[in-house]
């Protein structure tokens, strides 16, 4: 896959693909083109049967410093409405396979919102998270006011959104925004390790489990439980369930085929 603003490796490790944001001079500021490329890459990787888990990363200095302020600065409300730039990210929400963010440096504004679209987050000790839109006269517009309080609670979300101050990886871990902190030089290795632990499982079970956890944010407890139960029963229609349980009983490694 050839893109201008991202690099894609469909097999960075077994069953694992990598999308790397690649606008280093602009700290991976998310212009329209870059966002469109993320959407297209995710769609292609979601359809690629060899891929079970997707990693999104930036570089050591920045995961992404937010939407491209220079591209947005001259726009009016109707331009923004028409462009609706973050609607391209509905594809991230629709991606069935697990997505892990590997974050070093700045994850700000739309960059922090991109992190929160991912399912798990591995951060280096240099990572900083923030919603600084308030400092440039606007506010988060791609989920920051909704996903952040769900992730870190109201008090910290309010503080971040209203002051625009960044939080460290340590604080983000305490607050539940990220899964783990690793030394910067081990960021990719550790993220791949997490991806491999996921990727060795049945891809169908992975997808249904992800879908069920996400359902908990959008439904009542009883609706969520009923959705979960149906997905659980549905997995008994798969060869992977037969294989997984047989392998347990035979005391051997399961070989899952995604069938
Ligand atoms: N946009 C454009 N360029 C950026 C950028 C950004 N967000 N962030 C950094 N850059 C550029 C800088 O302008 C600079 O470019 P040159 O001057 O060299 O040409 C280069 O990257 C290096 O940045 P600095 O020189 O500033 O580097 P420092 O280490 O001094 O500072 C920083 C790093 C990350 C603290 C600083 O660059 C910074 O504060 N950046 C802006 C962070 C920010 O405010 N992010 C939020 C952006 S607003 C929407 C929904 C959501 C959104 C938009 C639309 N819809 C629903 C339609 C989201 C909005 C946002 O994310």
Coordinates of C-alpha atoms and ligand atoms in Angstrom, one line a residue:
X1 CA 0.0 0.0 0.0
X2 CA 1.4 3.4 -1.0
X3 CA 0.5 6.5 0.8
X4 CA 2.0 10.0 1.1
X5 CA 1.6 10.7 4.8
X6 CA 1.6 7.3 6.4
X7 CA 3.7 4.1 6.1
X8 CA 1.9 0.8 6.2
X9 CA 3.5 -2.6 6.9
X10 CA 1.0 -5.3 6.5
X11 CA 3.1 -7.9 8.3
X12 CA 5.2 -6.2 10.9
X13 CA 4.9 -9.4 12.9
X14 CA 2.7 -12.5 12.4
X15 CA -0.9 -11.5 11.7
X16 CA 0.0 -7.9 12.8
X17 CA 0.0 -4.8 10.7
X18 CA 1.5 -1.4 11.4
X19 CA 0.3 2.1 10.3
X20 CA 2.9 4.8 11.0
X21 CA 2.0 8.4 10.8
X22 CA 4.7 10.1 8.7
X23 CA 4.6 13.9 8.8
X24 CA 7.5 14.3 11.2
X25 CA 8.3 17.9 10.5
X26 CA 4.7 18.9 11.4
X27 CA 4.7 16.6 14.4
X28 CA 2.3 14.4 12.5
X29 CA -0.4 17.1 12.5
X30 CA -3.5 15.5 11.1
X31 CA -4.3 17.2 7.8
X32 CA -7.3 16.0 5.7
X33 CA -5.1 13.9 3.5
X34 CA -3.5 12.1 6.3
X35 CA -6.8 11.4 8.0
X36 CA -8.2 10.0 4.7
X37 CA -5.1 7.8 4.4
X38 CA -5.6 6.4 7.9
X39 CA -9.2 5.6 6.9
X40 CA -8.3 3.9 3.7
X41 CA -5.4 1.9 5.3
X42 CA -7.7 0.7 8.1
X43 CA -10.4 -0.4 5.7
X44 CA -7.9 -2.4 3.6
X45 CA -6.3 -4.0 6.7
X46 CA -9.7 -4.8 8.2
X47 CA -10.5 -6.7 4.9
X48 CA -7.1 -8.4 4.8
X49 CA -7.5 -12.0 6.2
X50 CA -3.9 -12.3 7.1
X51 CA -4.1 -9.4 9.5
X52 CA -5.6 -9.9 13.0
X53 CA -4.3 -6.9 14.9
X54 CA -3.4 -3.4 13.8
X55 CA -0.9 -1.0 15.5
X56 CA -1.0 2.7 14.9
X57 CA 2.1 4.7 15.8
X58 CA 3.9 8.0 15.2
X59 CA 7.6 8.7 15.9
X60 CA 9.7 9.3 19.0
X61 CA 8.8 13.1 19.2
X62 CA 5.1 12.9 18.3
X63 CA 2.3 10.4 17.9
X64 CA 0.2 13.4 16.5
X65 CA 0.1 17.0 17.7
X66 CA -3.6 17.4 16.7
X67 CA -5.5 18.4 13.6
X68 CA -3.5 20.6 11.3
X69 CA -4.1 24.1 12.7
X70 CA -2.6 25.8 9.5
X71 CA -5.1 23.9 7.3
X72 CA -8.0 24.8 9.6
X73 CA -7.2 28.4 10.5
X74 CA -8.9 30.2 7.6
X75 CA -12.0 28.0 7.6
X76 CA -15.5 29.1 8.4
X77 CA -18.2 27.1 10.2
X78 CA -19.8 26.0 7.0
X79 CA -16.5 25.0 5.5
X80 CA -15.9 22.8 8.6
X81 CA -19.3 21.4 8.4
X82 CA -18.9 20.5 4.7
X83 CA -15.4 19.1 5.1
X84 CA -16.5 17.2 8.3
X85 CA -12.9 16.0 8.5
X86 CA -13.2 13.7 11.4
X87 CA -16.2 11.8 9.9
X88 CA -13.5 9.9 8.0
X89 CA -12.7 8.5 11.4
X90 CA -16.0 6.6 11.5
X91 CA -13.9 4.0 9.8
X92 CA -11.8 3.6 12.9
X93 CA -14.9 3.0 14.9
X94 CA -16.1 0.5 12.3
X95 CA -12.8 -1.4 12.3
X96 CA -13.5 -4.9 13.6
X97 CA -10.0 -5.9 14.4
X98 CA -8.3 -4.8 17.6
X99 CA -6.2 -1.6 17.2
X100 CA -3.3 -0.8 19.5
X101 CA -1.9 2.7 19.7
X102 CA 1.9 2.9 20.4
X103 CA 2.5 6.4 21.6
X104 CA 5.7 8.4 22.1
X105 CA 5.9 12.2 22.5
X106 CA 2.9 14.4 21.9
X107 CA -0.6 13.0 21.6
X108 CA -2.7 16.2 21.5
X109 CA -6.1 17.3 20.3
X110 CA -7.1 15.1 17.4
X111 CA -4.0 13.0 18.2
X112 CA -5.3 12.3 21.7
X113 CA -8.7 11.6 20.2
X114 CA -7.1 9.2 17.7
X115 CA -5.5 7.4 20.7
X116 CA -8.9 7.1 22.4
X117 CA -10.4 5.5 19.3
X118 CA -7.9 2.7 19.7
X119 CA -8.6 -0.3 21.8
X120 CA -5.4 -0.5 23.9
X121 CA -2.6 2.0 24.3
X122 CA 1.1 1.4 25.0
X123 CA 3.0 4.5 25.8
X124 CA 6.7 5.4 26.2
X125 CA 7.7 7.3 29.3
X126 CA 8.0 10.5 27.1
X127 CA 4.4 10.4 26.0
X128 CA 2.2 13.4 26.8
X129 CA -1.5 13.5 26.3
X130 CA -3.7 16.6 26.1
X131 CA -6.7 18.4 24.6
X132 CA -5.2 21.9 24.1
X133 CA -7.9 23.1 21.7
X134 CA -9.2 25.5 24.3
X135 CA -5.9 27.5 24.0
X136 CA -6.6 28.2 20.3
X137 CA -10.2 29.3 20.8
X138 CA -12.0 26.1 20.1
X139 CA -12.7 22.8 21.9
X140 CA -12.3 19.1 21.2
X141 CA -14.5 18.0 18.3
X142 CA -13.6 14.4 17.6
X143 CA -14.7 12.7 20.8
X144 CA -12.5 14.4 23.4
X145 CA -15.4 15.6 25.5
X146 CA -17.1 12.2 25.4
X147 CA -14.4 9.6 25.3
X148 CA -12.0 11.3 27.7
X149 CA -14.4 11.5 30.7
X150 CA -15.3 7.8 30.1
X151 CA -11.6 6.9 30.2
X152 CA -10.3 9.1 33.0
X153 CA -13.4 10.4 34.9
X154 CA -15.0 13.8 34.9
X155 CA -12.6 15.7 37.1
X156 CA -9.4 15.0 35.1
X157 CA -11.3 15.3 31.8
X158 CA -12.6 18.7 32.8
X159 CA -9.2 19.8 33.9
X160 CA -7.6 18.7 30.6
X161 CA -10.3 20.1 28.4
X162 CA -10.7 23.5 30.2
X163 CA -7.0 24.2 30.9
X164 CA -5.5 22.6 27.8
X165 CA -2.6 21.3 29.9
X166 CA -1.0 18.1 29.0
X167 CA -0.6 15.0 31.3
X168 CA 2.4 12.7 31.5
X169 CA 2.4 9.0 30.7
X170 CA 2.5 8.3 34.4
X171 CA -0.7 10.3 35.1
X172 CA -2.4 8.8 32.0
X173 CA -1.6 5.3 33.3
X174 CA -3.0 6.1 36.8
X175 CA -6.1 7.6 35.3
X176 CA -6.8 4.6 33.0
X177 CA -6.2 6.3 29.7
X178 CA -3.4 3.9 28.7
X179 CA -2.5 0.3 29.4
X180 CA 1.2 0.5 30.1
X181 CA 4.4 2.6 30.0
X182 CA 7.6 1.2 28.5
X183 CA 11.1 2.7 27.8
X184 CA 11.0 4.6 24.6
X185 CA 13.4 2.3 22.8
X186 CA 11.2 -0.7 23.6
X187 CA 7.9 0.9 22.5
X188 CA 7.5 -1.0 19.3
X189 CA 8.8 -4.3 20.7
X190 CA 6.4 -4.2 23.6
X191 CA 3.5 -3.1 21.5
X192 CA 4.2 -6.0 19.1
X193 CA 4.3 -8.4 22.1
X194 CA 0.9 -7.2 23.2
X195 CA -0.4 -7.5 19.6
X196 CA 1.0 -11.1 19.3
X197 CA -0.8 -12.1 22.5
X198 CA -4.0 -11.0 20.8
X199 CA -3.2 -12.3 17.4
X200 CA -2.6 -15.9 18.5
X201 CA -6.3 -16.1 19.4
X202 CA -9.2 -16.8 17.1
X203 CA -9.8 -13.7 14.9
X204 CA -13.6 -14.3 15.1
X205 CA -13.5 -14.4 18.9
X206 CA -11.3 -11.3 18.9
X207 CA -13.7 -9.4 16.8
X208 CA -16.8 -10.4 18.7
X209 CA -15.1 -9.7 22.0
X210 CA -14.0 -6.3 20.9
X211 CA -17.5 -5.5 19.6
X212 CA -19.0 -6.6 22.9
X213 CA -16.7 -4.5 25.1
X214 CA -17.4 -1.5 22.9
X215 CA -21.1 -2.1 23.2
X216 CA -20.8 -1.5 27.0
X217 CA -20.2 2.2 26.2
X218 CA -23.4 2.5 24.1
X219 CA -26.0 0.4 25.9
X220 CA -27.7 -0.3 29.2
X221 CA -26.3 -3.2 31.2
X222 CA -29.1 -5.6 30.3
X223 CA -28.8 -4.8 26.6
X224 CA -25.1 -5.2 26.8
X225 CA -25.3 -8.5 28.6
X226 CA -27.8 -9.8 26.1
X227 CA -25.6 -8.7 23.2
X228 CA -22.6 -10.4 24.8
X229 CA -24.5 -13.6 25.3
X230 CA -25.5 -13.8 21.7
X231 CA -22.0 -13.2 20.5
X232 CA -20.8 -15.9 22.9
X233 CA -23.3 -18.4 21.5
X234 CA -22.5 -17.4 18.0
X235 CA -18.9 -18.4 18.5
X236 CA -20.0 -22.0 19.0
X237 CA -20.8 -22.0 15.3
X238 CA -17.1 -21.6 14.5
X239 CA -14.4 -24.2 13.8
X240 CA -12.1 -22.1 16.0
X241 CA -14.3 -22.9 19.1
X242 CA -14.1 -26.6 18.3
X243 CA -10.3 -26.3 17.8
X244 CA -9.7 -24.1 20.9
X245 CA -11.6 -26.4 23.3
X246 CA -10.1 -29.6 21.7
X247 CA -6.6 -28.2 22.0
X248 CA -7.2 -27.4 25.7
X249 CA -8.4 -31.0 26.3
X250 CA -5.5 -32.5 24.3
X251 CA -3.0 -30.2 26.1
X252 CA -1.6 -28.7 22.9
X253 CA -1.5 -25.3 21.2
X254 CA -4.6 -24.4 19.2
X255 CA -4.3 -23.4 15.6
X256 CA -7.0 -20.9 14.7
X257 CA -8.1 -20.3 11.2
X258 CA -10.8 -17.6 11.6
X259 CA -13.5 -20.0 10.5
Ligands
LIG1 N1 -1.0 21.8 13.3 C1 -0.1 22.3 12.4 N2 1.2 22.3 12.6 C2 1.7 21.9 13.8 C3 0.8 21.4 14.8 C4 -0.6 21.3 14.5 N3 -1.4 20.8 15.3 N4 1.6 21.1 15.9 C5 2.9 21.4 15.5 N5 2.9 21.9 14.3 C6 4.1 22.3 13.6 C7 4.6 23.7 14.1 O1 3.9 24.7 13.5 C8 6.1 23.6 13.7 O2 6.1 23.9 12.3 P1 7.2 25.0 11.7 O3 6.9 26.3 12.5 O4 8.5 24.4 12.0 O5 6.8 25.2 10.3 C9 6.4 22.2 13.8 O6 5.2 21.4 13.8 C10 7.1 21.9 15.1 O7 6.4 22.4 16.2 P2 6.9 23.4 17.3 O8 8.1 24.2 16.8 O9 5.8 24.1 17.9 O10 7.5 22.4 18.4 P3 7.6 22.5 20.0 O11 8.4 21.3 20.4 O12 8.1 23.9 20.3 O13 6.1 22.4 20.5 C11 3.9 21.4 20.6 C12 5.4 21.2 20.3 C13 3.2 20.1 20.3 C14 3.8 21.7 22.1 C15 3.4 22.6 19.8 O14 3.8 22.4 18.4 C16 1.9 22.8 19.8 O15 1.4 23.3 20.8 N6 1.2 22.3 18.8 C17 -0.2 22.5 18.7 C18 -0.9 21.5 19.6 C19 -2.4 21.7 19.5 O16 -2.9 22.8 19.8 N7 -3.2 20.7 19.1 C20 -4.6 20.8 18.9 C21 -4.9 21.2 17.5 S1 -6.6 21.4 17.2 C22 -12.8 18.4 14.1 C23 -12.6 17.7 15.2 C24 -11.4 17.8 15.9 C25 -10.4 18.7 15.5 C26 -10.6 19.3 14.4 C27 -11.8 19.2 13.6 N8 -14.0 18.3 13.4 C28 -15.0 17.5 13.9 C29 -14.1 18.8 12.0 C30 -9.2 18.7 16.3 C31 -8.6 19.9 16.5 C32 -7.2 19.9 17.0 O17 -6.6 18.9 17.2

